[in-house]
Amino acid sequence: VADWLSPEFVELARAVDAACPPQLRVEAFEVFSFPLLRDDACAALIEEVESFAASGLPARRPNSMNNYGLLLTEIRLRPALSALQAAVAPVARALFPFEGAALDRHHSFVVSYRPDEDKGLDMHTDDSDVTLNCCLGEAFEASGLTFCGDVGAADHRRRSHRYEHAVGRAVMHLGRRRHGADDIASGHRVNL
């Protein structure tokens, strides 16, 4: 997994105690983005998912909201994704000292968006303390990620930010932050 990480992320992880390392972008209140995966790692993960899909083996979908996607723990990627979780843990702890203090498990999956399949995803919260969402690719137009407030807060339905995905760049936020995937206009977007 160390080979997957972008050099910018490695530098960020080393400098995470700084007030705001240059690799870290504050997207909105408690929503941050940073370079995470190298392009070749993104391509390899997509290739692995596509190879599994081509095998014809049965697969459970990652959640009740996405019809296209795959639980990565079911294709023997748990050790690699646990190592990735360990790599991002210092960043999660620095950004979210309470919620990110002890990342002890993960529910790792990919989702897929195309105009003729799942186009987007309604506003929702995640069943997580901290969510890490990394765009793996491919070529696409539109399909941003819109954020609102935290569930239960007075502004939970008020739009606060629209994030534009970039291959290899991750966005990290609390699971209780309402967010939704905007409809894709063209192409194919795969996210981890």
PDB file of C-alpha atoms in Angstrom:
ATOM      1  CA  VAL A   1       0.000   0.000   0.000  1.00  0.00           C
ATOM      2  CA  ALA A   2       2.909   2.387   0.587  1.00  0.00           C
ATOM      3  CA  ASP A   3       3.418   2.341  -3.193  1.00  0.00           C
ATOM      4  CA  TRP A   4      -0.192   3.454  -3.725  1.00  0.00           C
ATOM      5  CA  LEU A   5       0.204   6.717  -1.815  1.00  0.00           C
ATOM      6  CA  SER A   6       0.887   9.929  -3.648  1.00  0.00           C
ATOM      7  CA  PRO A   7       4.113  11.696  -2.608  1.00  0.00           C
ATOM      8  CA  GLU A   8       1.981  14.692  -1.608  1.00  0.00           C
ATOM      9  CA  PHE A   9       0.011  12.540   0.845  1.00  0.00           C
ATOM     10  CA  VAL A  10       3.195  11.111   2.389  1.00  0.00           C
ATOM     11  CA  GLU A  11       4.394  14.687   2.916  1.00  0.00           C
ATOM     12  CA  LEU A  12       0.995  15.653   4.366  1.00  0.00           C
ATOM     13  CA  ALA A  13       1.029  12.742   6.814  1.00  0.00           C
ATOM     14  CA  ARG A  14       4.455  13.850   8.040  1.00  0.00           C
ATOM     15  CA  ALA A  15       3.346  17.493   8.423  1.00  0.00           C
ATOM     16  CA  VAL A  16      -0.146  16.876   9.771  1.00  0.00           C
ATOM     17  CA  ASP A  17       0.629  18.596  13.081  1.00  0.00           C
ATOM     18  CA  ALA A  18       1.185  21.880  11.255  1.00  0.00           C
ATOM     19  CA  ALA A  19      -1.702  24.357  11.331  1.00  0.00           C
ATOM     20  CA  CYS A  20      -2.683  23.640   7.732  1.00  0.00           C
ATOM     21  CA  PRO A  21      -0.160  21.824   5.536  1.00  0.00           C
ATOM     22  CA  PRO A  22      -0.240  23.055   1.916  1.00  0.00           C
ATOM     23  CA  GLN A  23      -1.474  19.663   0.648  1.00  0.00           C
ATOM     24  CA  LEU A  24      -4.581  19.928   2.820  1.00  0.00           C
ATOM     25  CA  ARG A  25      -7.456  21.944   1.412  1.00  0.00           C
ATOM     26  CA  VAL A  26     -10.257  23.112   3.697  1.00  0.00           C
ATOM     27  CA  GLU A  27     -13.317  22.618   1.498  1.00  0.00           C
ATOM     28  CA  ALA A  28     -15.924  23.634   4.090  1.00  0.00           C
ATOM     29  CA  PHE A  29     -16.363  23.439   7.832  1.00  0.00           C
ATOM     30  CA  GLU A  30     -15.071  19.968   8.814  1.00  0.00           C
ATOM     31  CA  VAL A  31     -14.708  18.918   5.154  1.00  0.00           C
ATOM     32  CA  PHE A  32     -11.119  18.509   3.951  1.00  0.00           C
ATOM     33  CA  SER A  33      -9.470  17.210   0.793  1.00  0.00           C
ATOM     34  CA  PHE A  34      -5.955  16.076   0.018  1.00  0.00           C
ATOM     35  CA  PRO A  35      -4.016  14.066  -2.568  1.00  0.00           C
ATOM     36  CA  LEU A  36      -4.066  10.417  -1.514  1.00  0.00           C
ATOM     37  CA  LEU A  37      -3.503   7.845  -4.256  1.00  0.00           C
ATOM     38  CA  ARG A  38      -1.179   7.769  -7.230  1.00  0.00           C
ATOM     39  CA  ASP A  39      -2.798   7.494 -10.660  1.00  0.00           C
ATOM     40  CA  ASP A  40      -1.413   3.987 -11.218  1.00  0.00           C
ATOM     41  CA  ALA A  41      -2.897   2.813  -7.898  1.00  0.00           C
ATOM     42  CA  CYS A  42      -6.300   4.222  -8.893  1.00  0.00           C
ATOM     43  CA  ALA A  43      -6.090   2.447 -12.248  1.00  0.00           C
ATOM     44  CA  ALA A  44      -5.032  -0.834 -10.584  1.00  0.00           C
ATOM     45  CA  LEU A  45      -7.961  -0.725  -8.164  1.00  0.00           C
ATOM     46  CA  ILE A  46     -10.415  -0.095 -11.013  1.00  0.00           C
ATOM     47  CA  GLU A  47      -8.839  -2.946 -12.989  1.00  0.00           C
ATOM     48  CA  GLU A  48      -9.224  -5.271  -9.987  1.00  0.00           C
ATOM     49  CA  VAL A  49     -12.906  -4.340  -9.605  1.00  0.00           C
ATOM     50  CA  GLU A  50     -13.576  -4.760 -13.331  1.00  0.00           C
ATOM     51  CA  SER A  51     -11.801  -8.136 -13.365  1.00  0.00           C
ATOM     52  CA  PHE A  52     -13.972  -9.322 -10.508  1.00  0.00           C
ATOM     53  CA  ALA A  53     -17.108  -8.064 -12.280  1.00  0.00           C
ATOM     54  CA  ALA A  54     -16.080  -9.927 -15.447  1.00  0.00           C
ATOM     55  CA  SER A  55     -15.636 -13.164 -13.479  1.00  0.00           C
ATOM     56  CA  GLY A  56     -19.391 -13.538 -13.046  1.00  0.00           C
ATOM     57  CA  LEU A  57     -18.996 -14.386  -9.361  1.00  0.00           C
ATOM     58  CA  PRO A  58     -21.824 -13.140  -7.143  1.00  0.00           C
ATOM     59  CA  ALA A  59     -21.243  -9.846  -5.352  1.00  0.00           C
ATOM     60  CA  ARG A  60     -23.105  -7.955  -2.674  1.00  0.00           C
ATOM     61  CA  ARG A  61     -23.588  -4.266  -3.246  1.00  0.00           C
ATOM     62  CA  PRO A  62     -21.904  -1.889  -0.796  1.00  0.00           C
ATOM     63  CA  ASN A  63     -25.125  -0.441   0.619  1.00  0.00           C
ATOM     64  CA  SER A  64     -28.846  -0.136   0.017  1.00  0.00           C
ATOM     65  CA  MET A  65     -28.487   3.046  -2.047  1.00  0.00           C
ATOM     66  CA  ASN A  66     -26.062   2.014  -4.803  1.00  0.00           C
ATOM     67  CA  ASN A  67     -26.941  -0.560  -7.450  1.00  0.00           C
ATOM     68  CA  TYR A  68     -23.424  -0.550  -8.911  1.00  0.00           C
ATOM     69  CA  GLY A  69     -20.385  -1.031  -6.770  1.00  0.00           C
ATOM     70  CA  LEU A  70     -18.588  -3.686  -4.825  1.00  0.00           C
ATOM     71  CA  LEU A  71     -17.538  -4.479  -1.266  1.00  0.00           C
ATOM     72  CA  LEU A  72     -13.754  -4.627  -1.529  1.00  0.00           C
ATOM     73  CA  THR A  73     -13.417  -6.789   1.560  1.00  0.00           C
ATOM     74  CA  GLU A  74     -15.199  -9.535  -0.371  1.00  0.00           C
ATOM     75  CA  ILE A  75     -12.522  -9.643  -3.056  1.00  0.00           C
ATOM     76  CA  ARG A  76      -9.691 -10.113  -0.567  1.00  0.00           C
ATOM     77  CA  LEU A  77      -8.596  -6.494  -0.326  1.00  0.00           C
ATOM     78  CA  ARG A  78      -9.195  -6.155   3.439  1.00  0.00           C
ATOM     79  CA  PRO A  79      -5.466  -6.304   4.357  1.00  0.00           C
ATOM     80  CA  ALA A  80      -4.548  -3.650   1.799  1.00  0.00           C
ATOM     81  CA  LEU A  81      -7.424  -1.390   2.815  1.00  0.00           C
ATOM     82  CA  SER A  82      -6.617  -1.861   6.492  1.00  0.00           C
ATOM     83  CA  ALA A  83      -3.090  -0.679   5.684  1.00  0.00           C
ATOM     84  CA  LEU A  84      -4.554   2.303   3.819  1.00  0.00           C
ATOM     85  CA  GLN A  85      -6.721   3.070   6.858  1.00  0.00           C
ATOM     86  CA  ALA A  86      -3.599   2.984   9.056  1.00  0.00           C
ATOM     87  CA  ALA A  87      -1.866   5.376   6.659  1.00  0.00           C
ATOM     88  CA  VAL A  88      -4.691   7.939   6.835  1.00  0.00           C
ATOM     89  CA  ALA A  89      -5.260   7.528  10.593  1.00  0.00           C
ATOM     90  CA  PRO A  90      -2.838  10.320  11.614  1.00  0.00           C
ATOM     91  CA  VAL A  91      -4.653  12.739   9.312  1.00  0.00           C
ATOM     92  CA  ALA A  92      -8.058  11.670  10.682  1.00  0.00           C
ATOM     93  CA  ARG A  93      -6.815  12.133  14.262  1.00  0.00           C
ATOM     94  CA  ALA A  94      -5.443  15.596  13.494  1.00  0.00           C
ATOM     95  CA  LEU A  95      -8.608  16.758  11.717  1.00  0.00           C
ATOM     96  CA  PHE A  96     -11.125  15.067  14.016  1.00  0.00           C
ATOM     97  CA  PRO A  97      -9.454  14.491  17.418  1.00  0.00           C
ATOM     98  CA  PHE A  98     -12.516  12.848  18.980  1.00  0.00           C
ATOM     99  CA  GLU A  99     -14.072  10.891  16.091  1.00  0.00           C
ATOM    100  CA  GLY A 100     -10.726  10.064  14.447  1.00  0.00           C
ATOM    101  CA  ALA A 101      -8.951   9.054  17.646  1.00  0.00           C
ATOM    102  CA  ALA A 102      -9.276   5.306  17.079  1.00  0.00           C
ATOM    103  CA  LEU A 103     -10.040   4.080  13.593  1.00  0.00           C
ATOM    104  CA  ASP A 104     -10.546   0.412  14.416  1.00  0.00           C
ATOM    105  CA  ARG A 105     -12.507  -0.917  11.429  1.00  0.00           C
ATOM    106  CA  HIS A 106     -13.665   0.005   7.955  1.00  0.00           C
ATOM    107  CA  HIS A 107     -16.413  -0.717   5.475  1.00  0.00           C
ATOM    108  CA  SER A 108     -14.473  -0.322   2.222  1.00  0.00           C
ATOM    109  CA  PHE A 109     -16.199  -0.371  -1.113  1.00  0.00           C
ATOM    110  CA  VAL A 110     -16.313   1.228  -4.530  1.00  0.00           C
ATOM    111  CA  VAL A 111     -19.309   2.904  -6.100  1.00  0.00           C
ATOM    112  CA  SER A 112     -19.845   3.492  -9.785  1.00  0.00           C
ATOM    113  CA  TYR A 113     -21.794   6.272 -11.508  1.00  0.00           C
ATOM    114  CA  ARG A 114     -22.809   6.439 -15.183  1.00  0.00           C
ATOM    115  CA  PRO A 115     -25.637   8.321 -16.908  1.00  0.00           C
ATOM    116  CA  ASP A 116     -27.424   5.039 -17.750  1.00  0.00           C
ATOM    117  CA  GLU A 117     -26.888   3.362 -14.346  1.00  0.00           C
ATOM    118  CA  ASP A 118     -26.675   5.055 -10.945  1.00  0.00           C
ATOM    119  CA  LYS A 119     -26.538   8.740 -11.921  1.00  0.00           C
ATOM    120  CA  GLY A 120     -26.121  10.161  -8.436  1.00  0.00           C
ATOM    121  CA  LEU A 121     -27.094   9.658  -4.825  1.00  0.00           C
ATOM    122  CA  ASP A 122     -29.587  11.572  -2.700  1.00  0.00           C
ATOM    123  CA  MET A 123     -28.542  13.410   0.437  1.00  0.00           C
ATOM    124  CA  HIS A 124     -27.619  11.029   3.241  1.00  0.00           C
ATOM    125  CA  THR A 125     -25.311  10.485   6.182  1.00  0.00           C
ATOM    126  CA  ASP A 126     -22.815   7.661   6.555  1.00  0.00           C
ATOM    127  CA  ASP A 127     -22.755   4.999   9.239  1.00  0.00           C
ATOM    128  CA  SER A 128     -19.211   6.008  10.164  1.00  0.00           C
ATOM    129  CA  ASP A 129     -17.358   8.260  12.535  1.00  0.00           C
ATOM    130  CA  VAL A 130     -15.088   9.487   9.736  1.00  0.00           C
ATOM    131  CA  THR A 131     -15.650   9.040   6.008  1.00  0.00           C
ATOM    132  CA  LEU A 132     -12.847   8.902   3.443  1.00  0.00           C
ATOM    133  CA  ASN A 133     -13.963   9.181  -0.194  1.00  0.00           C
ATOM    134  CA  CYS A 134     -11.325   8.977  -2.943  1.00  0.00           C
ATOM    135  CA  CYS A 135     -12.008   9.328  -6.670  1.00  0.00           C
ATOM    136  CA  LEU A 136     -10.365   6.505  -8.616  1.00  0.00           C
ATOM    137  CA  GLY A 137     -11.387   7.755 -12.062  1.00  0.00           C
ATOM    138  CA  GLU A 138     -12.269   7.499 -14.955  1.00  0.00           C
ATOM    139  CA  ALA A 139     -13.261  10.296 -17.388  1.00  0.00           C
ATOM    140  CA  PHE A 140     -16.498  12.048 -16.380  1.00  0.00           C
ATOM    141  CA  GLU A 141     -18.325  15.357 -16.372  1.00  0.00           C
ATOM    142  CA  ALA A 142     -20.297  16.824 -13.480  1.00  0.00           C
ATOM    143  CA  SER A 143     -20.913  14.351 -10.644  1.00  0.00           C
ATOM    144  CA  GLY A 144     -19.708  16.519  -7.770  1.00  0.00           C
ATOM    145  CA  LEU A 145     -20.330  15.935  -4.085  1.00  0.00           C
ATOM    146  CA  THR A 146     -22.686  18.376  -2.361  1.00  0.00           C
ATOM    147  CA  PHE A 147     -22.482  18.900   1.402  1.00  0.00           C
ATOM    148  CA  CYS A 148     -25.057  20.232   3.848  1.00  0.00           C
ATOM    149  CA  GLY A 149     -24.896  20.483   7.647  1.00  0.00           C
ATOM    150  CA  ASP A 150     -24.581  17.780  10.288  1.00  0.00           C
ATOM    151  CA  VAL A 151     -27.625  15.623  10.908  1.00  0.00           C
ATOM    152  CA  GLY A 152     -29.693  17.101  13.724  1.00  0.00           C
ATOM    153  CA  ALA A 153     -28.229  20.592  13.319  1.00  0.00           C
ATOM    154  CA  ALA A 154     -30.417  23.564  12.402  1.00  0.00           C
ATOM    155  CA  ASP A 155     -28.641  23.871   9.030  1.00  0.00           C
ATOM    156  CA  HIS A 156     -28.703  20.152   8.177  1.00  0.00           C
ATOM    157  CA  ARG A 157     -30.660  20.829   4.967  1.00  0.00           C
ATOM    158  CA  ARG A 158     -28.764  23.950   3.916  1.00  0.00           C
ATOM    159  CA  ARG A 159     -26.165  23.484   1.201  1.00  0.00           C
ATOM    160  CA  SER A 160     -22.718  24.422   2.466  1.00  0.00           C
ATOM    161  CA  HIS A 161     -20.314  23.310  -0.272  1.00  0.00           C
ATOM    162  CA  ARG A 162     -19.994  21.525  -3.603  1.00  0.00           C
ATOM    163  CA  TYR A 163     -16.815  19.471  -3.985  1.00  0.00           C
ATOM    164  CA  GLU A 164     -15.421  18.600  -7.427  1.00  0.00           C
ATOM    165  CA  HIS A 165     -13.780  15.169  -7.627  1.00  0.00           C
ATOM    166  CA  ALA A 166     -10.247  14.750  -8.964  1.00  0.00           C
ATOM    167  CA  VAL A 167      -8.603  11.382  -9.576  1.00  0.00           C
ATOM    168  CA  GLY A 168      -6.489  10.326  -6.604  1.00  0.00           C
ATOM    169  CA  ARG A 169      -7.729  13.152  -4.383  1.00  0.00           C
ATOM    170  CA  ALA A 170      -9.630  12.208  -1.232  1.00  0.00           C
ATOM    171  CA  VAL A 171     -12.233  14.107   0.723  1.00  0.00           C
ATOM    172  CA  MET A 172     -12.560  13.420   4.462  1.00  0.00           C
ATOM    173  CA  HIS A 173     -15.536  14.394   6.615  1.00  0.00           C
ATOM    174  CA  LEU A 174     -17.540  13.204   9.572  1.00  0.00           C
ATOM    175  CA  GLY A 175     -20.102  10.502   8.837  1.00  0.00           C
ATOM    176  CA  ARG A 176     -22.879  12.667  10.306  1.00  0.00           C
ATOM    177  CA  ARG A 177     -22.338  15.373   7.648  1.00  0.00           C
ATOM    178  CA  ARG A 178     -25.182  15.245   5.117  1.00  0.00           C
ATOM    179  CA  HIS A 179     -23.912  14.860   1.571  1.00  0.00           C
ATOM    180  CA  GLY A 180     -25.012  13.542  -1.785  1.00  0.00           C
ATOM    181  CA  ALA A 181     -23.507  12.654  -5.158  1.00  0.00           C
ATOM    182  CA  ASP A 182     -24.665  15.024  -7.879  1.00  0.00           C
ATOM    183  CA  ASP A 183     -25.894  13.452 -11.116  1.00  0.00           C
ATOM    184  CA  ILE A 184     -23.183  12.539 -13.583  1.00  0.00           C
ATOM    185  CA  ALA A 185     -23.528  14.216 -17.008  1.00  0.00           C
ATOM    186  CA  SER A 186     -21.294  11.874 -19.004  1.00  0.00           C
ATOM    187  CA  GLY A 187     -18.580   9.270 -18.616  1.00  0.00           C
ATOM    188  CA  HIS A 188     -17.926   6.946 -15.697  1.00  0.00           C
ATOM    189  CA  ARG A 189     -16.862   7.827 -12.148  1.00  0.00           C
ATOM    190  CA  VAL A 190     -15.601   5.229  -9.672  1.00  0.00           C
ATOM    191  CA  ASN A 191     -14.954   6.149  -6.047  1.00  0.00           C
ATOM    192  CA  LEU A 192     -13.402   4.313  -3.134  1.00  0.00           C
TER     193      LEU A 192
END
